[in-house]
């Protein structure tokens, strides 16, 4: 059973903020799965900030997207034809060929997931790479210790909304977060359990951070970089730890971006600043998923998804996420 499918191609390398014209929705036909292959109908696909980096032709920890070819990324789908007994028709699977309606791929490149106990989207959010990023950052990269004050930027997003809650579970005495706009600021406190929040669009981050963390910060989980990193360095207590997770304020930059001009404070304060990539922390996945599944089941870990429907809206979902239209994880739903 061959299928007609649509997939999103990158057709031009964006300069600055990507434009819809940098992408094309292309129709294609996929063949029957051969031996050892499966044909998957994607139900959910993920759009993530790291994809912006892959749109550039620069060397990184992950290969750039090729021009004129489908982009890829996380997806959860249903097997509709199978050439491998270990992954039967009807199975829900997690895999890496997102940005398309259907995927033909080796059975060994998919992981069968249980979507009866948890919604499929959770595997692209709290029970997947997103949740593990928050957990690895706060346990191995910049470990939270009992009584710490923790600051999270990008706090209303996918990683950030989980990081704040995990910080508390790991022993933080005070957790503060930063996000864009009054509504997100409100939700950080009322829905995601932050003790206090900053709307960075109100400006003077250093002053705002001093107000919500008057005794300083022990652990900073940095999703944003730039001014946020500068303000955090100013607020850090001696021996503070900074997990450099991302720098989304710079992803659309068209030239080199200077580092924080107060970095020298890290010397006197004996700070550790450590970058990390979630893929290097896969050994934590089992432990994390066990703990997070329990917290999700008993309502102690709250997650949110912002859902956009249809492959034709996948690019606009990505662009909207980069501009902050999401709370929690931005996902594209292709079926159902
Ligand atoms: P989010 O769900 O947080 O979405 C991106 C958010 O970034 C937007 O909602 C927006 O929120 C915020 N944002 C956009 N531009 C700016 C800006 N100029 N200044 C401040 N905030 C901005 O995405 P993720 O949770 O998936 O990713 C968060 C960060 O973590 C990213 O930097 C990403 O690259 C990084 N990451 C790193 C990983 C690793 O292995 N190191 C793995 C996964 C993610 P707002 O409305 O608040 O502005």
Coordinates of C-alpha atoms and ligand atoms in Angstrom, one line a residue:
X1 CA 0.0 0.0 0.0
X2 CA 1.8 3.1 -1.2
X3 CA 0.6 6.4 0.3
X4 CA 0.6 10.0 -0.9
X5 CA 2.1 12.2 1.8
X6 CA 3.1 15.8 2.2
X7 CA 6.4 16.9 3.8
X8 CA 8.0 20.2 4.6
X9 CA 11.2 21.1 2.8
X10 CA 13.7 23.8 3.6
X11 CA 14.3 25.6 0.3
X12 CA 16.3 28.6 1.4
X13 CA 18.6 29.2 4.3
X14 CA 17.0 31.9 6.5
X15 CA 18.8 35.1 7.2
X16 CA 17.6 36.4 10.5
X17 CA 14.1 35.4 11.3
X18 CA 12.9 32.6 9.0
X19 CA 10.2 33.6 6.4
X20 CA 7.4 31.3 5.2
X21 CA 9.1 31.5 1.8
X22 CA 12.1 29.6 3.1
X23 CA 10.0 26.5 3.2
X24 CA 7.8 24.4 0.8
X25 CA 5.1 21.8 1.4
X26 CA 5.9 19.1 -1.1
X27 CA 3.7 16.1 -2.1
X28 CA 5.4 12.7 -2.4
X29 CA 4.5 9.1 -2.7
X30 CA 5.9 6.5 -0.3
X31 CA 6.4 2.9 -1.3
X32 CA 5.2 -0.2 0.6
X33 CA 7.6 -1.0 3.5
X34 CA 10.2 -3.6 2.6
X35 CA 11.5 -6.3 4.9
X36 CA 12.6 -4.6 8.2
X37 CA 10.8 -1.4 7.4
X38 CA 7.6 0.3 8.7
X39 CA 5.3 2.9 7.3
X40 CA 4.1 5.3 9.9
X41 CA 1.2 7.8 9.8
X42 CA 2.5 10.7 11.9
X43 CA -0.1 11.9 14.4
X44 CA 2.0 14.5 16.2
X45 CA 5.2 16.3 15.2
X46 CA 7.4 18.5 17.2
X47 CA 8.7 21.9 16.3
X48 CA 11.8 22.9 18.4
X49 CA 14.2 25.9 18.7
X50 CA 17.2 23.7 17.8
X51 CA 15.7 23.3 14.4
X52 CA 16.6 27.0 13.7
X53 CA 20.3 26.2 14.0
X54 CA 19.9 23.3 11.6
X55 CA 18.5 25.7 9.0
X56 CA 22.0 27.4 8.9
X57 CA 24.8 25.9 6.9
X58 CA 27.1 25.8 9.9
X59 CA 28.9 23.1 11.7
X60 CA 27.2 22.1 15.0
X61 CA 26.5 19.2 17.2
X62 CA 23.8 18.2 14.7
X63 CA 23.9 18.3 10.9
X64 CA 22.3 21.2 9.0
X65 CA 19.1 20.5 7.1
X66 CA 19.8 19.9 3.4
X67 CA 18.2 22.4 1.0
X68 CA 15.4 21.0 -1.1
X69 CA 14.9 18.0 1.2
X70 CA 12.5 17.2 4.0
X71 CA 13.4 18.5 7.4
X72 CA 13.3 16.0 10.3
X73 CA 12.5 16.1 14.0
X74 CA 10.6 14.3 16.7
X75 CA 7.3 12.6 15.8
X76 CA 4.8 10.2 17.2
X77 CA 2.7 8.1 14.8
X78 CA 0.8 4.9 14.1
X79 CA 2.2 2.1 12.1
X80 CA 0.0 1.6 9.0
X81 CA 2.0 -1.1 7.2
X82 CA 4.9 -3.2 8.5
X83 CA 7.6 -5.4 7.2
X84 CA 8.8 -6.3 10.6
X85 CA 7.0 -8.5 13.1
X86 CA 8.4 -6.6 16.1
X87 CA 6.6 -3.4 15.2
X88 CA 3.0 -4.5 14.1
X89 CA 0.4 -2.5 12.3
X90 CA -1.5 -0.3 14.9
X91 CA 1.5 0.2 17.1
X92 CA 2.2 3.8 18.3
X93 CA 5.8 4.7 17.7
X94 CA 8.2 7.6 18.5
X95 CA 10.8 8.4 15.8
X96 CA 12.8 11.2 14.3
X97 CA 11.1 11.7 10.9
X98 CA 8.8 14.6 11.7
X99 CA 7.9 17.5 9.4
X100 CA 5.9 15.1 7.2
X101 CA 2.5 13.3 7.2
X102 CA 3.9 9.8 6.7
X103 CA 7.4 8.3 7.3
X104 CA 8.9 5.1 5.8
X105 CA 11.8 4.0 8.0
X106 CA 13.6 1.0 9.4
X107 CA 11.8 -0.7 12.3
X108 CA 14.9 -0.3 14.4
X109 CA 14.6 3.5 14.0
X110 CA 11.3 3.6 15.9
X111 CA 10.5 3.0 19.5
X112 CA 7.1 1.5 20.3
X113 CA 5.4 3.6 23.0
X114 CA 2.3 3.1 25.1
X115 CA -0.3 5.7 24.3
X116 CA -3.1 4.1 26.3
X117 CA -1.7 5.2 29.7
X118 CA -0.3 8.6 28.6
X119 CA -1.3 10.9 25.7
X120 CA 1.0 10.5 22.6
X121 CA 2.2 14.1 22.9
X122 CA 3.8 13.4 26.3
X123 CA 6.6 11.5 24.4
X124 CA 7.5 14.7 22.6
X125 CA 7.3 16.7 25.9
X126 CA 7.6 15.6 29.5
X127 CA 8.4 12.0 28.9
X128 CA 10.9 12.7 26.1
X129 CA 13.8 14.9 25.2
X130 CA 12.2 18.0 26.7
X131 CA 11.7 16.6 30.2
X132 CA 15.1 15.0 30.2
X133 CA 16.7 18.3 29.3
X134 CA 15.3 19.9 32.4
X135 CA 16.2 16.9 34.5
X136 CA 19.8 16.5 33.2
X137 CA 20.4 20.3 33.6
X138 CA 19.3 20.3 37.2
X139 CA 20.8 17.0 38.4
X140 CA 24.0 16.6 36.5
X141 CA 24.9 19.9 34.8
X142 CA 24.0 22.5 37.5
X143 CA 22.9 20.2 40.3
X144 CA 20.2 21.7 42.6
X145 CA 21.0 21.2 46.3
X146 CA 18.7 21.4 49.3
X147 CA 17.7 25.0 50.0
X148 CA 19.0 26.5 46.7
X149 CA 17.5 29.5 45.0
X150 CA 16.9 28.6 41.3
X151 CA 16.3 30.9 38.4
X152 CA 14.9 29.6 35.1
X153 CA 14.6 31.7 31.9
X154 CA 12.3 30.7 29.1
X155 CA 10.3 29.6 32.1
X156 CA 6.9 29.2 30.4
X157 CA 8.2 27.2 27.5
X158 CA 8.5 23.4 27.2
X159 CA 11.8 22.9 29.0
X160 CA 11.4 25.8 31.3
X161 CA 7.9 25.0 32.6
X162 CA 9.2 21.6 33.6
X163 CA 12.5 22.8 34.9
X164 CA 10.9 25.1 37.5
X165 CA 8.8 22.2 38.9
X166 CA 11.7 19.8 38.9
X167 CA 13.9 22.4 40.7
X168 CA 11.4 22.4 43.6
X169 CA 11.3 18.6 43.7
X170 CA 15.1 18.5 43.8
X171 CA 15.1 20.6 46.9
X172 CA 15.1 24.3 45.9
X173 CA 13.7 26.6 48.5
X174 CA 12.8 29.3 46.0
X175 CA 12.2 29.1 42.3
X176 CA 11.9 32.1 40.1
X177 CA 11.3 32.3 36.4
X178 CA 11.3 34.7 33.5
X179 CA 9.0 34.8 30.5
X180 CA 7.6 37.3 28.0
X181 CA 4.4 39.1 28.8
X182 CA 2.1 39.6 31.8
X183 CA -0.1 36.5 31.0
X184 CA 2.9 34.2 31.0
X185 CA 4.2 35.9 34.2
X186 CA 0.9 35.2 35.9
X187 CA 0.8 31.6 34.7
X188 CA 4.4 30.9 35.9
X189 CA 3.2 31.5 39.5
X190 CA -0.4 30.3 39.3
X191 CA 0.1 27.2 37.2
X192 CA 3.7 26.2 37.1
X193 CA 4.5 26.7 40.8
X194 CA 7.1 29.4 40.5
X195 CA 7.4 31.5 43.7
X196 CA 7.8 34.7 41.7
X197 CA 8.1 35.7 38.0
X198 CA 9.6 38.3 35.8
X199 CA 8.2 39.6 32.5
X200 CA 11.5 40.3 30.7
X201 CA 9.7 42.6 28.2
X202 CA 9.3 45.1 31.1
X203 CA 13.1 45.6 30.9
X204 CA 15.8 46.0 33.5
X205 CA 16.3 42.3 34.1
X206 CA 19.0 42.8 36.7
X207 CA 16.7 45.0 38.8
X208 CA 13.7 42.7 38.4
X209 CA 15.8 39.6 39.3
X210 CA 17.1 41.3 42.4
X211 CA 13.5 42.0 43.4
X212 CA 12.3 38.4 43.1
X213 CA 15.6 36.8 44.4
X214 CA 16.8 39.4 46.9
X215 CA 19.3 36.9 48.4
X216 CA 20.8 35.9 45.1
X217 CA 20.7 32.8 42.9
X218 CA 22.5 29.5 43.4
X219 CA 21.4 27.7 40.2
X220 CA 20.5 29.4 36.8
X221 CA 19.0 27.3 34.1
X222 CA 19.6 29.4 30.9
X223 CA 17.3 28.9 28.0
X224 CA 17.8 32.4 26.6
X225 CA 21.4 33.7 26.8
X226 CA 22.2 37.4 26.2
X227 CA 20.7 39.9 28.8
X228 CA 19.3 37.0 30.8
X229 CA 22.7 35.4 31.3
X230 CA 24.2 38.8 32.2
X231 CA 21.5 39.4 34.8
X232 CA 22.0 36.0 36.2
X233 CA 25.7 36.3 36.5
X234 CA 25.2 39.6 38.4
X235 CA 22.7 37.8 40.8
X236 CA 24.7 34.6 41.4
X237 CA 25.9 33.7 44.9
X238 CA 29.3 32.3 45.5
X239 CA 29.9 28.8 44.0
X240 CA 26.7 29.2 41.9
X241 CA 26.1 26.8 39.0
X242 CA 24.8 27.8 35.6
X243 CA 23.4 25.3 33.1
X244 CA 23.8 26.7 29.6
X245 CA 20.9 24.9 27.9
X246 CA 20.1 27.3 25.1
X247 CA 20.3 30.9 23.9
X248 CA 17.1 31.5 22.0
X249 CA 17.6 35.3 22.1
X250 CA 20.4 34.8 19.6
X251 CA 19.1 32.1 17.2
X252 CA 18.1 34.6 14.6
X253 CA 21.2 36.7 14.9
X254 CA 22.9 37.6 11.6
X255 CA 26.4 38.0 13.1
X256 CA 28.4 37.2 16.1
X257 CA 26.8 38.1 19.4
X258 CA 29.1 39.3 22.2
X259 CA 29.1 37.4 25.5
X260 CA 28.0 38.9 28.8
X261 CA 30.2 41.9 29.7
X262 CA 30.2 40.9 33.3
X263 CA 31.7 37.4 32.9
X264 CA 34.6 38.3 35.0
X265 CA 32.3 38.2 38.0
X266 CA 32.4 34.4 37.6
X267 CA 36.0 34.4 38.9
X268 CA 35.3 36.2 42.2
X269 CA 32.1 34.3 42.8
X270 CA 33.7 30.9 41.8
X271 CA 30.9 30.2 39.4
X272 CA 30.6 27.1 37.1
X273 CA 29.0 27.7 33.7
X274 CA 28.5 24.5 31.8
X275 CA 26.9 23.9 28.5
X276 CA 25.2 20.7 27.7
X277 CA 23.4 18.7 25.1
X278 CA 20.6 16.4 26.2
X279 CA 21.8 13.6 24.0
X280 CA 24.8 13.2 26.2
X281 CA 22.6 12.4 29.2
X282 CA 20.6 9.5 27.8
X283 CA 21.7 7.3 30.7
X284 CA 19.3 9.3 32.9
X285 CA 16.3 8.6 30.8
X286 CA 15.1 5.5 32.6
X287 CA 15.5 7.1 36.1
X288 CA 13.9 10.3 34.9
X289 CA 10.9 8.6 33.1
X290 CA 10.2 6.5 36.2
X291 CA 10.1 9.6 38.5
X292 CA 8.3 11.8 36.0
X293 CA 5.7 9.2 35.2
X294 CA 4.8 9.0 38.9
X295 CA 4.6 12.8 39.2
X296 CA 2.5 13.1 36.1
X297 CA 0.1 10.3 37.3
X298 CA -0.5 11.9 40.6
X299 CA -0.7 15.5 39.2
X300 CA 2.5 16.7 40.8
X301 CA 4.0 17.6 37.5
X302 CA 1.9 19.9 35.4
X303 CA 2.6 20.1 31.7
X304 CA 1.0 22.1 28.9
X305 CA 0.9 21.8 25.2
X306 CA 0.1 24.5 22.6
X307 CA -1.4 22.6 19.6
X308 CA -1.6 23.7 16.0
X309 CA -3.4 21.5 13.5
X310 CA -2.3 20.3 10.1
X311 CA 1.0 19.9 8.2
X312 CA 0.2 23.1 6.2
X313 CA 0.5 25.0 9.5
X314 CA 3.7 23.3 10.7
X315 CA 5.9 26.2 9.5
X316 CA 3.7 28.8 11.1
X317 CA 3.7 26.8 14.3
X318 CA 7.5 26.8 14.3
X319 CA 7.7 30.5 13.6
X320 CA 5.1 31.3 16.3
X321 CA 7.0 29.2 18.8
X322 CA 10.2 31.1 18.1
X323 CA 8.3 34.3 18.8
X324 CA 6.8 33.0 22.0
X325 CA 3.2 32.1 21.0
X326 CA 3.4 28.8 22.9
X327 CA 3.0 28.1 26.6
X328 CA 4.6 24.7 27.3
X329 CA 5.4 22.5 24.3
X330 CA 4.5 23.6 20.8
X331 CA 3.1 20.6 18.9
X332 CA 1.6 20.1 15.5
X333 CA -1.3 17.6 15.4
X334 CA -1.7 15.9 12.1
X335 CA -4.6 13.5 12.8
X336 CA -7.5 13.1 15.1
Ligands
LIG1 P1 10.2 26.8 24.3 O1 9.0 26.0 24.4 O2 10.7 27.5 25.5 O3 9.9 27.9 23.1 C1 10.7 28.9 22.9 C2 10.5 30.1 23.8 O4 11.6 31.0 23.7 C3 9.3 31.0 23.3 O5 8.1 30.4 23.8 C4 9.6 32.3 23.9 O6 9.0 32.5 25.1 C5 11.1 32.3 24.1 N1 11.8 33.3 23.4 C6 11.9 33.5 22.1 N2 12.7 34.6 21.8 C7 13.1 35.0 23.0 C8 14.0 36.1 23.4 N3 14.5 37.0 22.5 N4 14.2 36.3 24.7 C9 13.7 35.5 25.6 N5 12.9 34.5 25.3 C10 12.6 34.2 24.0 O7 11.3 25.9 23.6 P2 12.1 24.7 24.3 O8 11.6 24.5 25.7 O9 12.0 23.6 23.4 O10 13.6 25.2 24.3 C11 14.0 26.1 25.3 C12 15.5 26.3 25.2 O11 16.2 25.1 25.5 C13 16.0 26.7 23.8 O12 17.0 27.6 23.9 C14 16.4 25.4 23.2 O13 17.4 25.6 22.2 C15 17.0 24.8 24.4 N6 17.1 23.3 24.4 C16 18.4 22.8 24.6 C17 18.6 21.5 24.7 C18 19.9 20.9 25.0 O14 20.2 19.7 24.8 N7 20.9 21.8 25.4 C19 17.4 20.5 24.4 C20 16.2 21.2 24.2 C21 16.0 22.5 24.2 P3 8.6 34.0 25.7 O15 7.2 34.2 25.3 O16 8.8 33.8 27.2 O17 9.5 34.9 25.0

